[in-house]
CSV table of C-alpha atoms and ligand atoms in Angstrom, one decimal:
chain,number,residue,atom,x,y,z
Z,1,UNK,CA,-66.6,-183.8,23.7
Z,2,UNK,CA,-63.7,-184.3,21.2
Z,3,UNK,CA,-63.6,-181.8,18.7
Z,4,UNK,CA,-62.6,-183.4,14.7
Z,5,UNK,CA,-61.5,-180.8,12.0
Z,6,UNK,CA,-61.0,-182.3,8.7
Z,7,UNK,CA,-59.8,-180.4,5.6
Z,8,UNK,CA,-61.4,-177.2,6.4
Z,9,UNK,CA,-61.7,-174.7,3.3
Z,10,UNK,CA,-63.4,-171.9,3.7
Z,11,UNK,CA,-63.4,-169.1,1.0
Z,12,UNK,CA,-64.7,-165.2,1.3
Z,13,UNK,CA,-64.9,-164.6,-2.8
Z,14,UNK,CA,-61.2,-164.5,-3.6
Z,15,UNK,CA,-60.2,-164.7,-0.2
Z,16,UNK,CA,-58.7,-168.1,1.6
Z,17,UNK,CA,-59.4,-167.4,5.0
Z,18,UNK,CA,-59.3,-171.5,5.5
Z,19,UNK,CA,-57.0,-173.9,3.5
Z,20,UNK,CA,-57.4,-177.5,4.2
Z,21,UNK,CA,-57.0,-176.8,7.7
Z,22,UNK,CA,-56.9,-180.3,9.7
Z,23,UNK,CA,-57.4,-181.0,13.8
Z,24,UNK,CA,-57.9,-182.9,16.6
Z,25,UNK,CA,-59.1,-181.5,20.1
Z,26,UNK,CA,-59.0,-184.2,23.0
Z,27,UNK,CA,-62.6,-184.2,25.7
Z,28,UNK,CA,-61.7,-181.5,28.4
Z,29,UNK,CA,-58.9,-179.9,26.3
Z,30,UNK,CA,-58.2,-176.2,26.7
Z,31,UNK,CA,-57.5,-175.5,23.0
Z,32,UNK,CA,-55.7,-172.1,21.5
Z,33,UNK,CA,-56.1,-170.4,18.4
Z,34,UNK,CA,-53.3,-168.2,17.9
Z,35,UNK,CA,-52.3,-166.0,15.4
Z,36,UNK,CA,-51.9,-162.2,13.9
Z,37,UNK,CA,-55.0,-160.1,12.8
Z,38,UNK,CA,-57.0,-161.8,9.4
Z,39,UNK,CA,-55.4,-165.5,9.8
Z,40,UNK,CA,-58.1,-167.2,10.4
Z,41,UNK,CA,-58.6,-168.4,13.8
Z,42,UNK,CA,-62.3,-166.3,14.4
Z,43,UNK,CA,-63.5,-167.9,10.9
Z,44,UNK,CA,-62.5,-171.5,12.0
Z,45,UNK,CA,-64.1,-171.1,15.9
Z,46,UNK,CA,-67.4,-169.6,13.8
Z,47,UNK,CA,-67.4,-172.8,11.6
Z,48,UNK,CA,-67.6,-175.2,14.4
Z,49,UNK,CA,-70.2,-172.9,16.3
Z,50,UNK,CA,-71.8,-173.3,13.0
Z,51,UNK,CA,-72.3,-169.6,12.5
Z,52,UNK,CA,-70.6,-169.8,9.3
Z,53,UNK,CA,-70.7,-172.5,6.8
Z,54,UNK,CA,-67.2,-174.2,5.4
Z,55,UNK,CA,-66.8,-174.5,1.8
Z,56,UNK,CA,-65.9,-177.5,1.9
Z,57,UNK,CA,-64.2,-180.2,4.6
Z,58,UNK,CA,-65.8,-181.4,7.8
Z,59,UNK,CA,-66.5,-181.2,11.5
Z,60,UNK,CA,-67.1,-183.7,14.0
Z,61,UNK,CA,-68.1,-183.4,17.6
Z,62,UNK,CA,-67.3,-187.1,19.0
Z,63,UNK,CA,-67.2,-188.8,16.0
Z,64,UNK,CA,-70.2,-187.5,14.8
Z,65,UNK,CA,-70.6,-185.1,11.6
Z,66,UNK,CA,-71.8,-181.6,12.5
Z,67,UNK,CA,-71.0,-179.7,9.5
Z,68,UNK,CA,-74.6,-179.6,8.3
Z,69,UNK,CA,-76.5,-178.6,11.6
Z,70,UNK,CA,-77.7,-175.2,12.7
Z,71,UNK,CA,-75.6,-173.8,16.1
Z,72,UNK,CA,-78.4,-174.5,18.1
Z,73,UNK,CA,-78.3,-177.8,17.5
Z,74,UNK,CA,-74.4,-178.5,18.2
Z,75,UNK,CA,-74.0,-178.7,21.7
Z,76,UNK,CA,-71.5,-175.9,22.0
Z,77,UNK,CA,-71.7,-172.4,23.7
Z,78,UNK,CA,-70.3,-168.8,22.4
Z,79,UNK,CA,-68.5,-166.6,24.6
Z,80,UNK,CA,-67.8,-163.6,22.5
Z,81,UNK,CA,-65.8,-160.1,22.9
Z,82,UNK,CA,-68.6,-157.9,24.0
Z,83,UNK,CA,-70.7,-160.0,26.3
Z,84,UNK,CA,-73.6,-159.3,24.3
Z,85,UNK,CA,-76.0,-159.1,27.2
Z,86,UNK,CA,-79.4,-157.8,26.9
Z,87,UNK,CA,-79.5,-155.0,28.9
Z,88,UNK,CA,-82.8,-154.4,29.9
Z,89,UNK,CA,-82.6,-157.8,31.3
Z,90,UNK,CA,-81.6,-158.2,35.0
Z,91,UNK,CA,-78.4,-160.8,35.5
Z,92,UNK,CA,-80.2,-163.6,36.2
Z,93,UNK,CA,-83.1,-163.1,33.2
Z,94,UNK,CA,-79.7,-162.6,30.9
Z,95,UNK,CA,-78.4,-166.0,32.3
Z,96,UNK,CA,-82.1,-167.8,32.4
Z,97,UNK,CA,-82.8,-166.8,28.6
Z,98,UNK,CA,-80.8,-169.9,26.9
Z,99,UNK,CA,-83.0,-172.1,29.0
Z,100,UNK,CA,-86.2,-170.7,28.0
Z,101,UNK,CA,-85.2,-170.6,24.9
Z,102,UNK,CA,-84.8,-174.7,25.3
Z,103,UNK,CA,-88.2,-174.7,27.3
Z,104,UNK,CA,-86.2,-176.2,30.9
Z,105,UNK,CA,-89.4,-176.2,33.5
Z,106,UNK,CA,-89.0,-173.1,35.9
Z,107,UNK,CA,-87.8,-175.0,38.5
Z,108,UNK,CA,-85.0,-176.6,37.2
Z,109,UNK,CA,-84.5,-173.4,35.4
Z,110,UNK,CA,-83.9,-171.0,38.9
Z,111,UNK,CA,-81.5,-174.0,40.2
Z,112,UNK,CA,-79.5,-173.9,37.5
Z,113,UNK,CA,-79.3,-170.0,37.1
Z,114,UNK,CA,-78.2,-170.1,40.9
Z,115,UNK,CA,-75.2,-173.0,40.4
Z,116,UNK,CA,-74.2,-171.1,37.1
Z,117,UNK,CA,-74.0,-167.4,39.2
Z,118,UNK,CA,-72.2,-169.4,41.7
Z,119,UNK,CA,-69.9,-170.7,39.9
Z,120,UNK,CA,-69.1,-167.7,38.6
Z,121,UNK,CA,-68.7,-166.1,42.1
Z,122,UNK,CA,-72.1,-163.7,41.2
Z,123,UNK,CA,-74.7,-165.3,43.3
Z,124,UNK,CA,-75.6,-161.6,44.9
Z,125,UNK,CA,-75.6,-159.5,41.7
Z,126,UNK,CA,-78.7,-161.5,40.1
Z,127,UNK,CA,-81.7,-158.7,40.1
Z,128,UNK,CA,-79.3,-156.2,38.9
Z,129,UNK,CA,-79.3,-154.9,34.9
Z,130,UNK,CA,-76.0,-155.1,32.8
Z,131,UNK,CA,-75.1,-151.4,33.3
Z,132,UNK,CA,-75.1,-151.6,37.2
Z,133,UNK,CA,-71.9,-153.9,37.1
Z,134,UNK,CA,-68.3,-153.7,36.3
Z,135,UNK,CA,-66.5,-154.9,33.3
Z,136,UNK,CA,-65.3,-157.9,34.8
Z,137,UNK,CA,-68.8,-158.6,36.2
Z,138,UNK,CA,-70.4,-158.5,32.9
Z,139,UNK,CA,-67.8,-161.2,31.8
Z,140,UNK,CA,-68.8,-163.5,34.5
Z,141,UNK,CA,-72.6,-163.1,33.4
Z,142,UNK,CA,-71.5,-164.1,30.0
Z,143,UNK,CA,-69.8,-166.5,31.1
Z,144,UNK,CA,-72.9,-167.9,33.5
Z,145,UNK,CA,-74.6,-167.6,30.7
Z,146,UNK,CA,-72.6,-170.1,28.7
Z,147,UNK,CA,-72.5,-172.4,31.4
Z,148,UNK,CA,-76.3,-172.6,32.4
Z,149,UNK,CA,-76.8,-174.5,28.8
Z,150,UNK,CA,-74.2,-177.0,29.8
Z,151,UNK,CA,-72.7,-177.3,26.4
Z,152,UNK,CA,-70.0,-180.3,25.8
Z,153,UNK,CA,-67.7,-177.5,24.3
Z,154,UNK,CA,-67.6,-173.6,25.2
Z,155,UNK,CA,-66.4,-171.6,22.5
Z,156,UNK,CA,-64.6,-168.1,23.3
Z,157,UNK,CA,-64.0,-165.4,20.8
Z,158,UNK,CA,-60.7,-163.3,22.4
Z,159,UNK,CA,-63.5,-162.8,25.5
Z,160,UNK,CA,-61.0,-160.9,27.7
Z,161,UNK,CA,-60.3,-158.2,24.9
Z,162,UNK,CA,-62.7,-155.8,26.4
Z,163,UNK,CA,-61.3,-155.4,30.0
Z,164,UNK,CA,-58.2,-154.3,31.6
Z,165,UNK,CA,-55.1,-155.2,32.1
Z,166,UNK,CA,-55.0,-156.5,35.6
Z,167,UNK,CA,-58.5,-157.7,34.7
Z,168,UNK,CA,-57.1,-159.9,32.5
Z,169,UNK,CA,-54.5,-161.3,34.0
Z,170,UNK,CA,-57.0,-162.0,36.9
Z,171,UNK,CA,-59.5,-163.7,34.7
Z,172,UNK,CA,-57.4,-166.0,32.7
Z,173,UNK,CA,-57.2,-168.6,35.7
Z,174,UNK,CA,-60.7,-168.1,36.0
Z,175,UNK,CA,-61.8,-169.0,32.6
Z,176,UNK,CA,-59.2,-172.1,32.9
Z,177,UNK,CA,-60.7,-173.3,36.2
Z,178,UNK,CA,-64.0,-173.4,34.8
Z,179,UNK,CA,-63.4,-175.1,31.9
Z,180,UNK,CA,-61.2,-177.7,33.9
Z,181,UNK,CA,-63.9,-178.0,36.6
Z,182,UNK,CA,-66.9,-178.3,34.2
Z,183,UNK,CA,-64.9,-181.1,32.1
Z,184,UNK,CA,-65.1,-178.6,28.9
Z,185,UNK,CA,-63.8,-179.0,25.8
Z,186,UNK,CA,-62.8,-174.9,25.3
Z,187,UNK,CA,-61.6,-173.7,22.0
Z,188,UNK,CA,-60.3,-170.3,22.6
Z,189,UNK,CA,-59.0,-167.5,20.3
Z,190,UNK,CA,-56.8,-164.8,21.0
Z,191,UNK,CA,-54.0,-163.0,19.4
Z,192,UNK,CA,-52.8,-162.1,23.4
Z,193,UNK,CA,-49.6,-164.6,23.2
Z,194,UNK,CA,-49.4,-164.6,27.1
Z,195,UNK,CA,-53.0,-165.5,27.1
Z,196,UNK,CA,-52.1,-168.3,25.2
Z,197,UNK,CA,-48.8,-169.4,26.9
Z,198,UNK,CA,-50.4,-169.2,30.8
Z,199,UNK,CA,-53.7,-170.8,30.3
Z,200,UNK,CA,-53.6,-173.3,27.0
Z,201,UNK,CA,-53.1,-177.0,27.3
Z,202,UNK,CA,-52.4,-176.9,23.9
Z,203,UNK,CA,-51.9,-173.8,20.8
Z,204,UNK,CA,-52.4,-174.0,17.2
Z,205,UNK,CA,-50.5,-171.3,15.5
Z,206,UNK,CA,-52.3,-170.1,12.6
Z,207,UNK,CA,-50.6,-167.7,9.6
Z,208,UNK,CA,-52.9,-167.3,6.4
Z,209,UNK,CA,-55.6,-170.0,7.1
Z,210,UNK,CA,-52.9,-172.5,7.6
Z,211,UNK,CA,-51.9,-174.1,10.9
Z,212,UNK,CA,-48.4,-173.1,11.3
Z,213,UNK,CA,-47.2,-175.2,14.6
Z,214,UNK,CA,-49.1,-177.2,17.2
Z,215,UNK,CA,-47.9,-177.9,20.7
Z,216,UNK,CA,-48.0,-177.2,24.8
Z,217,UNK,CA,-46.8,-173.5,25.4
Z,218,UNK,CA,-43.7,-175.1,26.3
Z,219,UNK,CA,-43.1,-176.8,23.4
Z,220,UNK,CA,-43.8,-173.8,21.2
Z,221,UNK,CA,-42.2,-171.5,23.1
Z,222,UNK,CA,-38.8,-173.0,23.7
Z,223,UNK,CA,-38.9,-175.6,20.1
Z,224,UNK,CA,-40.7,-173.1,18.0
Z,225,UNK,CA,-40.0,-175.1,14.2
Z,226,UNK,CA,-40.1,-171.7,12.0
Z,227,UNK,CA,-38.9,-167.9,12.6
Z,228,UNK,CA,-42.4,-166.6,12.3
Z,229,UNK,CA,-43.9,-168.6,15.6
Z,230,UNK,CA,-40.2,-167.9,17.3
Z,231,UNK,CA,-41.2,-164.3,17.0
Z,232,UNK,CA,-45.0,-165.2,17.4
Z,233,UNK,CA,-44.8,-166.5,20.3
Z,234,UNK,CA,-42.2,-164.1,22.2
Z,235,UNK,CA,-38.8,-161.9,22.1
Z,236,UNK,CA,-35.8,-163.2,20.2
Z,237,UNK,CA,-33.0,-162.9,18.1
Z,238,UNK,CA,-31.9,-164.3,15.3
Z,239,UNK,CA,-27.9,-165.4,14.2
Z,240,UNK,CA,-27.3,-166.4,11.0
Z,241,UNK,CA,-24.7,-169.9,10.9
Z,242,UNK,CA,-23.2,-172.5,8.9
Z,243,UNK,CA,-23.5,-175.9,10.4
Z,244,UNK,CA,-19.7,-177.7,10.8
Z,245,UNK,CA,-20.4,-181.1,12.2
Z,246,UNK,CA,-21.6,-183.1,15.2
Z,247,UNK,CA,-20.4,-183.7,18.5
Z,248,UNK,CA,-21.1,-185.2,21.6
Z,249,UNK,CA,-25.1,-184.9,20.9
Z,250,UNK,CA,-24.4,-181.1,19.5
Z,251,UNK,CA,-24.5,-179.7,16.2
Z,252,UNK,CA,-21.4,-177.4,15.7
Z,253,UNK,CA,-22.9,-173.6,14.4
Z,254,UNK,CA,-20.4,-171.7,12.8
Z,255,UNK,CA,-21.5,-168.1,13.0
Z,256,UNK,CA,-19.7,-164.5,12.6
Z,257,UNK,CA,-19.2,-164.3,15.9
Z,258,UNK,CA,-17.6,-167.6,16.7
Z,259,UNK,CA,-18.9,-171.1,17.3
Z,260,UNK,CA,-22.1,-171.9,19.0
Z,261,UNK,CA,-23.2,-175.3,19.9
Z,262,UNK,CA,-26.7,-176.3,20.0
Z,263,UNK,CA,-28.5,-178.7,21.6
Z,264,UNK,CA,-30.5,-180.4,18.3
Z,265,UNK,CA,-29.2,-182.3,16.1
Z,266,UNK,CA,-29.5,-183.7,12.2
Z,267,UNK,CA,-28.3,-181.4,10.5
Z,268,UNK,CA,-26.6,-181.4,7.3
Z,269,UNK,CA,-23.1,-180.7,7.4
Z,270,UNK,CA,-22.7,-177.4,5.9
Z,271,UNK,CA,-26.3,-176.1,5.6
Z,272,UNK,CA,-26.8,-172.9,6.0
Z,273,UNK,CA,-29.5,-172.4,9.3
Z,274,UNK,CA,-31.0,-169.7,11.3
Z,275,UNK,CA,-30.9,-169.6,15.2
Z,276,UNK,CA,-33.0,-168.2,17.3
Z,277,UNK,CA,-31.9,-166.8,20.9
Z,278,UNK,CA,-34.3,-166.0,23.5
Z,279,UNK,CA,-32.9,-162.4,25.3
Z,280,UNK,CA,-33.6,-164.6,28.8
Z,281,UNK,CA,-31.3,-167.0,27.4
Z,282,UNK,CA,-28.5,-165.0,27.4
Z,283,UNK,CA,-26.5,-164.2,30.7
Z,284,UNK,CA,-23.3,-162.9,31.9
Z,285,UNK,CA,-20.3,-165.3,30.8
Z,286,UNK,CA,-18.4,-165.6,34.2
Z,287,UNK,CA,-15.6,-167.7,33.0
Z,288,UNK,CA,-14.5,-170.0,29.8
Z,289,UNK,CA,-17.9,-171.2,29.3
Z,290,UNK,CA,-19.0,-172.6,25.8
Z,291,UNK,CA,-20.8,-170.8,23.7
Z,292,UNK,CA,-19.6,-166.9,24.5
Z,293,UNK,CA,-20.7,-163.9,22.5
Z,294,UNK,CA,-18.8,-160.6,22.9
Z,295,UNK,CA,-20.3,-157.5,22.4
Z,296,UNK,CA,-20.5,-153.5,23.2
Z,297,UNK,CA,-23.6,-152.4,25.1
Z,298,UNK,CA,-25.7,-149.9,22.4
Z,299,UNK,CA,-28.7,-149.1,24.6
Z,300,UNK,CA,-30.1,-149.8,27.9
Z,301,UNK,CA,-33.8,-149.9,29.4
Z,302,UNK,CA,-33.5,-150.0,33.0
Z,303,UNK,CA,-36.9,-151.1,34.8
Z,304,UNK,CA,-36.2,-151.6,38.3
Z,305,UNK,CA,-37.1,-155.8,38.2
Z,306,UNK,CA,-35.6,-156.1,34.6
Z,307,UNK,CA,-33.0,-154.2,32.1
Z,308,UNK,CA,-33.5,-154.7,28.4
Z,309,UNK,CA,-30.1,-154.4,27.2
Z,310,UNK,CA,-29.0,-154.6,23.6
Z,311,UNK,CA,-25.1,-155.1,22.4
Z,312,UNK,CA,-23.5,-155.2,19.4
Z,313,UNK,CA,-21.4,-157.9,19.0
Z,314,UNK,CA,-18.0,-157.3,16.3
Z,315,UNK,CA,-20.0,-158.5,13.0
Z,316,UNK,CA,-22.2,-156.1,13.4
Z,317,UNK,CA,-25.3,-158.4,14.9
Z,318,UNK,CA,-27.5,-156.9,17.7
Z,319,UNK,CA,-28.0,-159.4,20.5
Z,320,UNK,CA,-31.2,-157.6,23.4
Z,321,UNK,CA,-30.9,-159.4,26.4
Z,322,UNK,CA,-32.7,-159.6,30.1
Z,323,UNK,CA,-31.3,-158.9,33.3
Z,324,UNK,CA,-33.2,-159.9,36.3
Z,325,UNK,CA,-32.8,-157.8,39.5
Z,326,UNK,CA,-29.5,-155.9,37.6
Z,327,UNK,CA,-27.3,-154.1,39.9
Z,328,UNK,CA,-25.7,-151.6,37.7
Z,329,UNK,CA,-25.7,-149.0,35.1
Z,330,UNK,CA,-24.3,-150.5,31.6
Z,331,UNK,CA,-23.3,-147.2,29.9
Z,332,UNK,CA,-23.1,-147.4,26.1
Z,333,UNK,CA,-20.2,-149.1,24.5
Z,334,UNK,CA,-19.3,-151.1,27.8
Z,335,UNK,CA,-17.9,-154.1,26.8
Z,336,UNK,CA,-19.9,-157.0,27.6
Z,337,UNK,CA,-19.5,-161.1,27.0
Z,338,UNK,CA,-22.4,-163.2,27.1
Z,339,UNK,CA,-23.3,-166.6,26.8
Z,340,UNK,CA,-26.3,-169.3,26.4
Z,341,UNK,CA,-26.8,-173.1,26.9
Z,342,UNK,CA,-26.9,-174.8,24.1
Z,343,UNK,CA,-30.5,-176.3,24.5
Z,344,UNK,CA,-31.6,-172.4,24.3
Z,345,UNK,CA,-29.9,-172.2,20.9
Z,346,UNK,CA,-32.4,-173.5,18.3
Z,347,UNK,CA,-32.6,-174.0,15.2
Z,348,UNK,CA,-35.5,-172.6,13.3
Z,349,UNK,CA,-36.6,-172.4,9.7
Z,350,UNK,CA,-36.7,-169.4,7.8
Z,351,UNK,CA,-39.9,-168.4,6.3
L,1,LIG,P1,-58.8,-163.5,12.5
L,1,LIG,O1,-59.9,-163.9,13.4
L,1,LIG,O2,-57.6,-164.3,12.6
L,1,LIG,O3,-58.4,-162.0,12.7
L,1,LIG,P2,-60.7,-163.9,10.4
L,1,LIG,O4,-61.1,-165.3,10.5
L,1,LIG,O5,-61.6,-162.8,11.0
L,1,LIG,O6,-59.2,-163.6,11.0
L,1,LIG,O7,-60.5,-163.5,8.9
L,1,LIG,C1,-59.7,-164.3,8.0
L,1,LIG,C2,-59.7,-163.7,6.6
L,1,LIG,O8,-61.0,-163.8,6.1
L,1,LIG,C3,-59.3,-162.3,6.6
L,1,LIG,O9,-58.6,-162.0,5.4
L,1,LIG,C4,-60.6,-161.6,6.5
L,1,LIG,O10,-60.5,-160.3,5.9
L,1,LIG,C5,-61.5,-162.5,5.7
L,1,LIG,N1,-62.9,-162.5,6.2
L,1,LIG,C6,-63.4,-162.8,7.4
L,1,LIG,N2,-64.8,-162.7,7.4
L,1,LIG,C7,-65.1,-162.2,6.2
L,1,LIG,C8,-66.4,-162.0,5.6
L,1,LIG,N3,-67.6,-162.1,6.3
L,1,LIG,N4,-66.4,-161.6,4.3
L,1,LIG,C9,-65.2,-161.5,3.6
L,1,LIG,N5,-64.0,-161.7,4.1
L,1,LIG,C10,-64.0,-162.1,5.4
């Protein structure tokens, strides 16, 4: 099922918690909402689960217009933060109950029950109540739950928010394989940016009912367009530069701290532009490399895998940076001279 958002506007009283907001989800796409607290992404996923009524705009579900019709009646499926089982229903009376509901014969109802515990990898726990199973557990039955109804798109409101961390991790292939397996269209919010950047196809960022950026983790990650999703969506730093020119396919940054050449280019000769840095970007300079930043080391983290390190170069900027496996202690005010590629030097705009 494609998923069609057109000019979204939904208002709280004063409040814009939607403005104009436009989209297009592809059939079997594993969709993101991203953002901070109060931007809008569990407002927009309640609008086309039809628990909450736009002020204006529309949705589409294949081409068709949905805006009008109650959420039983829009072939989608909620998976929200606290399972919301009943509890003094056993597992497979919790998953059974959305088929009732939709009067399935009892037959067909106890075969699909079965394939939906199954696929969740629950098939034994089905005559047990909510309170006899695990976190996790309870997240597969609300999952199964979802499942048994066979909606064309499963809705999930940050469903992972409730368990812990390894949990988590665990269950974010999970959720993705199911989705993927059952052809889903899944629209899934989350403020968790990991979440976002191991299991979307695609993320939407959000920032005061607006849709800020749209791309693949990839894309947003390593081309984020503003400073807000560069810091968003991970770690970085920012240099302040003045552009000086073109060459060779780079745009020529002149910064307090020398010259840095980045891999992007048209840009205006002379405009003033922020950079962004990722701290995995930066490495060791081991020789006359381009691009070379020299600093003193001001404070170290040293976690046996990884050392957050942070210098400060001779204008005064502080530059953190990643070492992998790192070998040594850097005591403070060890002078240190880094470098980066210019296709991890990117140009962002300031918000
Ligand atoms: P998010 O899910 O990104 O945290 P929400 O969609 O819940 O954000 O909220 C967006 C904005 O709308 C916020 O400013 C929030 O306070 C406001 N809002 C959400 N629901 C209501 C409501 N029922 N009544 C009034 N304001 C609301």
């Amino acid at each position: 099922m494609n998923v069609s958002i057109k000019n979204l506007v939904k208002c709280y009283g004063e409040v814009r918690a939607l403005n104009d907001l436009s989209l297009e989800i592809a059939d079997g796409e594993l969709f993101f909402l991203l953002g901070p607290s109060g931007c809008g992404k569990s407002t927009l996923l309640r609008c086309i689960g039809g628990f909450e009524k736009p002020t204006s705009g529309q949705i589409l579900f294949d081409g068709k217009d949905v805006s009008a019709l109650p959420p039983s009646d829009r072939n989608t499926a909620m998976v929200f933060q606290g399972y919301a089982l009943w509890p003094h229903m056993t597992v497979e009376e919790n998953v059974a109950f959305g088929l009732e509901m939709r009067k399935i014969p009892k037959e067909e109802r106890d075969r699909r029950v079965m394939a939906a515990l199954k696929g969740v990898q629950i098939e034994t726990l089905g005559k047990r109540k909510p309170n006899e199973l695990s976190g996790g557990q309870q997240q597969r039955v609300a999952l199964a739950r979802t499942l048994v109804v066979e909606p064309g798109c499963l809705l999930l409101d940050e469903p992972l928010a409730n368990l812990d961390a390894k949990l988590r991790r665990d269950m974010r292939q999970e959720i993705r394989s199911l989705c993927k397996d059952n052809g889903l269209t899944g629209i899934y919010v989350t403020h968790d940016r990991q979440e976002a950047l191991s299991m979307a196809d695609r993320i939407a960022v959000l920032k005061d009912g607006v849709i800020q950026q749209i791309g693949s983790p990839q894309e947003l990650y390593r081309h984020p367009v503003s400073a807000f999703i560069a810091s968003f969506i991970g770690e970085t730093n920012f240099v302040k530069g003045t552009v000086r020119g073109e060459t060779d396919g780079m745009t020529q940054i002149e910064t307090a701290d020398g010259m840095l050449m980045a891999a992007q280019t048209g840009q205006t000769t002379g405009a003033n532009v922020l950079i962004s840095i990722r701290p995995e970007a930066l490495g060791y300079a081991k020789g006359d490399e381009m691009n070379q930043l020299a600093g003193r080391i001001t404070k170290s983290d040293y976690m046996g895998e990884i050392a957050d390190h942070w210098a400060k170069t001779a204008s005064g900027a502080e530059l953190g940076f990643f070492e992998l496996n790192p070998q040594r202690d850097l005591p403070e005010g060890t002078a240190v001279k880094l470098t980066v590629k210019p296709e991890d030097v990117v140009i962002v705009r300031e918000d």
